[in-house]
Short mmCIF file of C-alpha atoms and ligand atoms in Angstrom, two decimals:
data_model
loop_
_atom_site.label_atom_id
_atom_site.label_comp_id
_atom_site.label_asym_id
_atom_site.label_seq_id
_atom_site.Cartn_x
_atom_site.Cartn_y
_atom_site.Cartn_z
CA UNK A 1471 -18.80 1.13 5.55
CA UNK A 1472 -18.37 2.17 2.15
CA UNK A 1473 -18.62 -0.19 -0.28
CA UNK A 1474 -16.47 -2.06 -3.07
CA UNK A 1475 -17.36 0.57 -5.76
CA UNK A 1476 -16.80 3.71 -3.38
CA UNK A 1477 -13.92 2.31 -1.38
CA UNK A 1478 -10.78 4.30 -2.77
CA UNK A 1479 -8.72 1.63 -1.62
CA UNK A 1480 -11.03 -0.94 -3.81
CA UNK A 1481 -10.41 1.05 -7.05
CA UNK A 1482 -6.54 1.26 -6.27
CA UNK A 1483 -6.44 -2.36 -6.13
CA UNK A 1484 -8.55 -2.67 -9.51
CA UNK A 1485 -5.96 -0.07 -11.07
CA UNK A 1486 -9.14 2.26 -11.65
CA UNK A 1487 -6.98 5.50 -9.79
CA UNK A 1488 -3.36 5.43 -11.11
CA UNK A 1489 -0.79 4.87 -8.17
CA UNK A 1490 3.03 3.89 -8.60
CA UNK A 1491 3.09 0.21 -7.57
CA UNK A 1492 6.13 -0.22 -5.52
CA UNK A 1493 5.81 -4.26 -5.09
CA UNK A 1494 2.95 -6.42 -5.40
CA UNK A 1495 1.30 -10.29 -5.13
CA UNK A 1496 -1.10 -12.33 -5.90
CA UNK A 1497 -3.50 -10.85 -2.80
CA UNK A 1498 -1.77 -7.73 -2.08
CA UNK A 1499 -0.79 -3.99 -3.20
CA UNK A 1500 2.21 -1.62 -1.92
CA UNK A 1501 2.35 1.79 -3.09
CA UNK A 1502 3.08 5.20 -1.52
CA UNK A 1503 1.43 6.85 1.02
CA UNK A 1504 -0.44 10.03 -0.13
CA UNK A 1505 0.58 12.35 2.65
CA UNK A 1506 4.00 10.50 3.84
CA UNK A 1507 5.30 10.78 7.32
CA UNK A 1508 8.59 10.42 5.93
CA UNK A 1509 10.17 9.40 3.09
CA UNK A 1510 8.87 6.15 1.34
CA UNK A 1511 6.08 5.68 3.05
CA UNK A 1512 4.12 3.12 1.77
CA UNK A 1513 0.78 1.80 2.39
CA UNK A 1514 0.24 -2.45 2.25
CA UNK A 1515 -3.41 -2.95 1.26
CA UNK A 1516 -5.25 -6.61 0.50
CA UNK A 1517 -7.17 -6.58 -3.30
CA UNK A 1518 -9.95 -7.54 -1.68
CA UNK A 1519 -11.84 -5.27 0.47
CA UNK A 1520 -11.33 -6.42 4.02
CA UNK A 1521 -12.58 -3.71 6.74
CA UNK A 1522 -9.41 -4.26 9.10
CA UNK A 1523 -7.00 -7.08 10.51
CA UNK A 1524 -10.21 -8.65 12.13
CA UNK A 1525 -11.18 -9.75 8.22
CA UNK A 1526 -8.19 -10.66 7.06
CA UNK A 1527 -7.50 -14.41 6.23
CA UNK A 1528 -5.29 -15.42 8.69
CA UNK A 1529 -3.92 -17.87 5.83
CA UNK A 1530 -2.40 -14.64 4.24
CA UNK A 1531 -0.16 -13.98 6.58
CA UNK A 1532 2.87 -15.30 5.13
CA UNK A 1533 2.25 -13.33 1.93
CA UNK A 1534 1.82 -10.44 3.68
CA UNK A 1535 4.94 -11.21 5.92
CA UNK A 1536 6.70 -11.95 2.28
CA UNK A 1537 5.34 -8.18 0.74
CA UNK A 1538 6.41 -6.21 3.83
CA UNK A 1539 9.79 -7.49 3.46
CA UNK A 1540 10.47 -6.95 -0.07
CA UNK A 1541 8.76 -3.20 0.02
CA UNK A 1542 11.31 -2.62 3.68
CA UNK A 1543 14.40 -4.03 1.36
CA UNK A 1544 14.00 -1.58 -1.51
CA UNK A 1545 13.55 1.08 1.00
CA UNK A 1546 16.79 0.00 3.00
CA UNK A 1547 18.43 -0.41 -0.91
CA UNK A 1548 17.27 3.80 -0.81
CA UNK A 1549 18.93 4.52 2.43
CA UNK A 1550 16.35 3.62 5.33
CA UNK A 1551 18.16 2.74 8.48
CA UNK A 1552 14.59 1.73 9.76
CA UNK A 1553 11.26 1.14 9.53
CA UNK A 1554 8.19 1.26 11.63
CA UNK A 1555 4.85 -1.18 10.69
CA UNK A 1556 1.79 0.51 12.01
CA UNK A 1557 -1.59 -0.84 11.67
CA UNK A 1558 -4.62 1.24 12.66
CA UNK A 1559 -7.88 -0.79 13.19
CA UNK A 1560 -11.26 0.52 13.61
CA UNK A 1561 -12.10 4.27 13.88
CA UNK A 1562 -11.22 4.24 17.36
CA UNK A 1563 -8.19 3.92 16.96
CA UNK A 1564 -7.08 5.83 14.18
CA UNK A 1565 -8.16 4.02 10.87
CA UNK A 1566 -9.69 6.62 8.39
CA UNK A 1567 -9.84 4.45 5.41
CA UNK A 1568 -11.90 1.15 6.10
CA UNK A 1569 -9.91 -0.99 3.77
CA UNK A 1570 -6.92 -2.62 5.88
CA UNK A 1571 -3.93 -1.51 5.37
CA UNK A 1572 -0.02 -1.64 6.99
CA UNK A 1573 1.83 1.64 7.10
CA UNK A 1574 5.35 0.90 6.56
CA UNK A 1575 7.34 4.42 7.42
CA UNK A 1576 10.54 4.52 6.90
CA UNK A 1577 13.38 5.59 9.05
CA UNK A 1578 16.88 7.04 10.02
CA UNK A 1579 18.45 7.81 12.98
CA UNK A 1580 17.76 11.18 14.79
CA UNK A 1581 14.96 11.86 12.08
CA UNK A 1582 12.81 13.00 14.78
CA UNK A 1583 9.46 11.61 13.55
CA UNK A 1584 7.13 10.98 16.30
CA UNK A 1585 4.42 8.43 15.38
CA UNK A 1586 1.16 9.77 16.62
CA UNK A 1587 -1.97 7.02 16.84
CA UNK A 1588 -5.74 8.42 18.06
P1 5GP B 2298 -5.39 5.43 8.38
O1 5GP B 2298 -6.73 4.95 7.88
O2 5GP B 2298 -4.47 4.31 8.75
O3 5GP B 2298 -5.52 6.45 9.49
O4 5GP B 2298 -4.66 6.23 7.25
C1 5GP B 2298 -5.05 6.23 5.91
C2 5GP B 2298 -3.84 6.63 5.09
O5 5GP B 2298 -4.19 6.58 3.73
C3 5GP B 2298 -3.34 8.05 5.37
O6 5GP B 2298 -1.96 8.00 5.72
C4 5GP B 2298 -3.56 8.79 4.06
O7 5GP B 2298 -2.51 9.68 3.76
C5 5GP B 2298 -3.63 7.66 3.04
N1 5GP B 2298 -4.51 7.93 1.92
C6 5GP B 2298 -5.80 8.37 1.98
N2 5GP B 2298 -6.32 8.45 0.74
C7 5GP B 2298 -5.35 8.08 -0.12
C8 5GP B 2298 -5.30 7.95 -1.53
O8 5GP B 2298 -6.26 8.21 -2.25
N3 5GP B 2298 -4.14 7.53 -2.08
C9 5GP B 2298 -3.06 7.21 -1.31
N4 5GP B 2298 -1.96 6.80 -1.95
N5 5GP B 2298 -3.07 7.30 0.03
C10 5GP B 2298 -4.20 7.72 0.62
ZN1 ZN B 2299 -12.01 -1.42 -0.23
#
């Protein structure tokens, strides 16, 4: 696993690599998706590095609960008649980047996006 220094995720959190910061709290990030599946995507990471849900505090749930909707508002504000939350944990199932995160992609009718996991 890489570390704090390495993990990309890590030095997005500590504002080392430049994103646009679409909400945030006290414990977590939102900003967009470098290869979105559609329009808005927008990747939910913790500050801290925590390798996948397993890790998480399960205390943080309501802030994370609390992010989601306010990032799923703004994107409903921009026309999103949808949205799918997608979580990949551990490599076998998808996760490339071993810093949790929530995918929230999203959606309009008849858009035709197909939501592939491993
Ligand atoms: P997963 O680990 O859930 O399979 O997907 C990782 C996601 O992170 C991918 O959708 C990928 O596009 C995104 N991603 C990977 N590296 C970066 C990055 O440096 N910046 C941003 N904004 N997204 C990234
Ligand atoms: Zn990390």
């Amino acid at each position: 696993m890489a570390d704090n220094n390495e993990c990309i995720f890590c030095r997005i959190a500590r504002k080392e690599v430049k994103v646009e910061v679409i909400e945030e709290s006290e414990n977590f990030l939102a900003f967009p998706d470098a290869n979105p599946i559609s329009e808005g995507h927008t990747l939910i990471i913790p500050k801290k590095h925590f390798a996948n849900i397993m890790d998480l505090p399960s205390d943080l749930g309501s802030e994370i609960v609390g992010l989601i909707k306010r990032v799923a508002e703004k994107r409903i504000k921009e026309g999103a008649e949808g949205f799918n939350l997608l979580m990949n944990n551990f490599e076998a199932a998808g996760q490339v980047i071993l810093h949790a995160h929530l995918h929230l992609i999203p959606r309009k009718k008849g858009d035709k996006i197909r939501l592939k996991t491993a």
